Coordinates of C-alpha atoms in Angstrom, one line a residue:
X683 CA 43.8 -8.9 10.0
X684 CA 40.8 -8.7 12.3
X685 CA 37.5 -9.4 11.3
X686 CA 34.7 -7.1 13.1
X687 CA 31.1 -8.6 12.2
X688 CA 28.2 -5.9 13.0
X689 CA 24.8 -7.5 13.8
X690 CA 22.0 -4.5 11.8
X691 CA 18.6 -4.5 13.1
X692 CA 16.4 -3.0 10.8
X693 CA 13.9 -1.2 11.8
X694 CA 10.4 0.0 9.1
X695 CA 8.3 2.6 9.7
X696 CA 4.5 2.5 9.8
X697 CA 2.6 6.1 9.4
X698 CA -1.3 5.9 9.7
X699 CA -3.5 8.1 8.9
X700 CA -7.2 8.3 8.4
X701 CA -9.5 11.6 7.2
X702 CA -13.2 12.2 6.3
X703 CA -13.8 13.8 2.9
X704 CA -17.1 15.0 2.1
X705 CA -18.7 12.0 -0.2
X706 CA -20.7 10.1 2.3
X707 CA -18.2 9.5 4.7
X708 CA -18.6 8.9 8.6
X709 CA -16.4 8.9 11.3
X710 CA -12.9 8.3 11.4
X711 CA -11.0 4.9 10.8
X712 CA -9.7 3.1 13.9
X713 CA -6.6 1.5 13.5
X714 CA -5.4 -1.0 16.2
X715 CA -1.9 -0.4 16.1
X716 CA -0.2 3.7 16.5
X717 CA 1.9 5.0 13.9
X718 CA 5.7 4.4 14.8
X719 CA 9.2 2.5 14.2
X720 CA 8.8 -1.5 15.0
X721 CA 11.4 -3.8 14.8
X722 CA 9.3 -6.7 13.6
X723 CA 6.4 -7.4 11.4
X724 CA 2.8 -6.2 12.6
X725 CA -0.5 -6.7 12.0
X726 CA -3.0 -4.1 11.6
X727 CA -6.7 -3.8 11.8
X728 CA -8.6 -0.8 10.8
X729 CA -12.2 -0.4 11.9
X730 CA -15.3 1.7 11.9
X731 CA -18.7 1.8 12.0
X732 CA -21.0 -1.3 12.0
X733 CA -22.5 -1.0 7.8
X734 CA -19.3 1.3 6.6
X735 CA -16.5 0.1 4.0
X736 CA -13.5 1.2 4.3
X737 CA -11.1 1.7 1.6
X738 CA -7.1 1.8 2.1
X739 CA -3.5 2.8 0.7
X740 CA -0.1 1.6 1.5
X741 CA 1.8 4.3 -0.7
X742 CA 0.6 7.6 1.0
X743 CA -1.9 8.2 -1.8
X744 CA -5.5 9.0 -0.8
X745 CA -7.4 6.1 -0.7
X746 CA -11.2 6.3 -2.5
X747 CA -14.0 3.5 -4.3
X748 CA -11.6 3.8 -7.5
X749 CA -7.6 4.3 -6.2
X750 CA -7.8 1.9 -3.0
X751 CA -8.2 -1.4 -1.6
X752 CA -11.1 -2.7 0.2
X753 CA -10.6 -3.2 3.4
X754 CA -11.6 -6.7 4.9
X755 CA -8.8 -8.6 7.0
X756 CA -5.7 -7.1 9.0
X757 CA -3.0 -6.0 6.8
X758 CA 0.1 -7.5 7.8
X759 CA 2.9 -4.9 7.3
X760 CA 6.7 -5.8 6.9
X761 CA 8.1 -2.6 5.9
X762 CA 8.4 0.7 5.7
X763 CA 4.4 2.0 4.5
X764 CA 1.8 4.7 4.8
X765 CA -1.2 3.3 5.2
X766 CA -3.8 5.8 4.9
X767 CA -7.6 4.3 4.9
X768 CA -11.3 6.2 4.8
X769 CA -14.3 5.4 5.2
X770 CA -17.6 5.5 3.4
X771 CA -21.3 4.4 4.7
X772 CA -24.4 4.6 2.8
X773 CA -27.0 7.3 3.9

């Protein structure tokens, strides 16, 4: 008998994605890392304008004042996530 041992990488999946709705939002997030396949863990850092809060998801859902998190260090991601963020300012 013969023993075969198979080494896996694993590999998770990061898809970004930012968006301007119409409730006092500015310009688009920045985010300092593409979306893509990486074989390690990864920090991200999402920016915008100087006075704007931005609000973020990691399940694909939209992200608003009520539904997301707000943002206010890099998010360190270690799997597979949509991260999806928007931004608000004050007029």
């Amino acid at each position: 008998m013969r023993l075969i041992f198979l080494n896996l990488v694993f590999f998770f999946c990061i898809l970004l994605s930012g968006y301007v709705s119409a409730q006092n939002n500015t310009d688009l997030p920045l985010f300092s890392r593409s979306h893509g396949f990486y074989d390690s863990d990864i920090e991200v850092v999402i920016s915008s304008d100087e006075g704007a809060v931005i609000y973020y998801t990691l399940d694909g859902s939209e992200p608003n004042d009520l539904t997301g998190f707000k943002y206010s260090a890099p998010l360190k991601i270690s799997k597979t996530t949509v991260l999806r963020a928007t931004v608000y300012k004050n007029n």
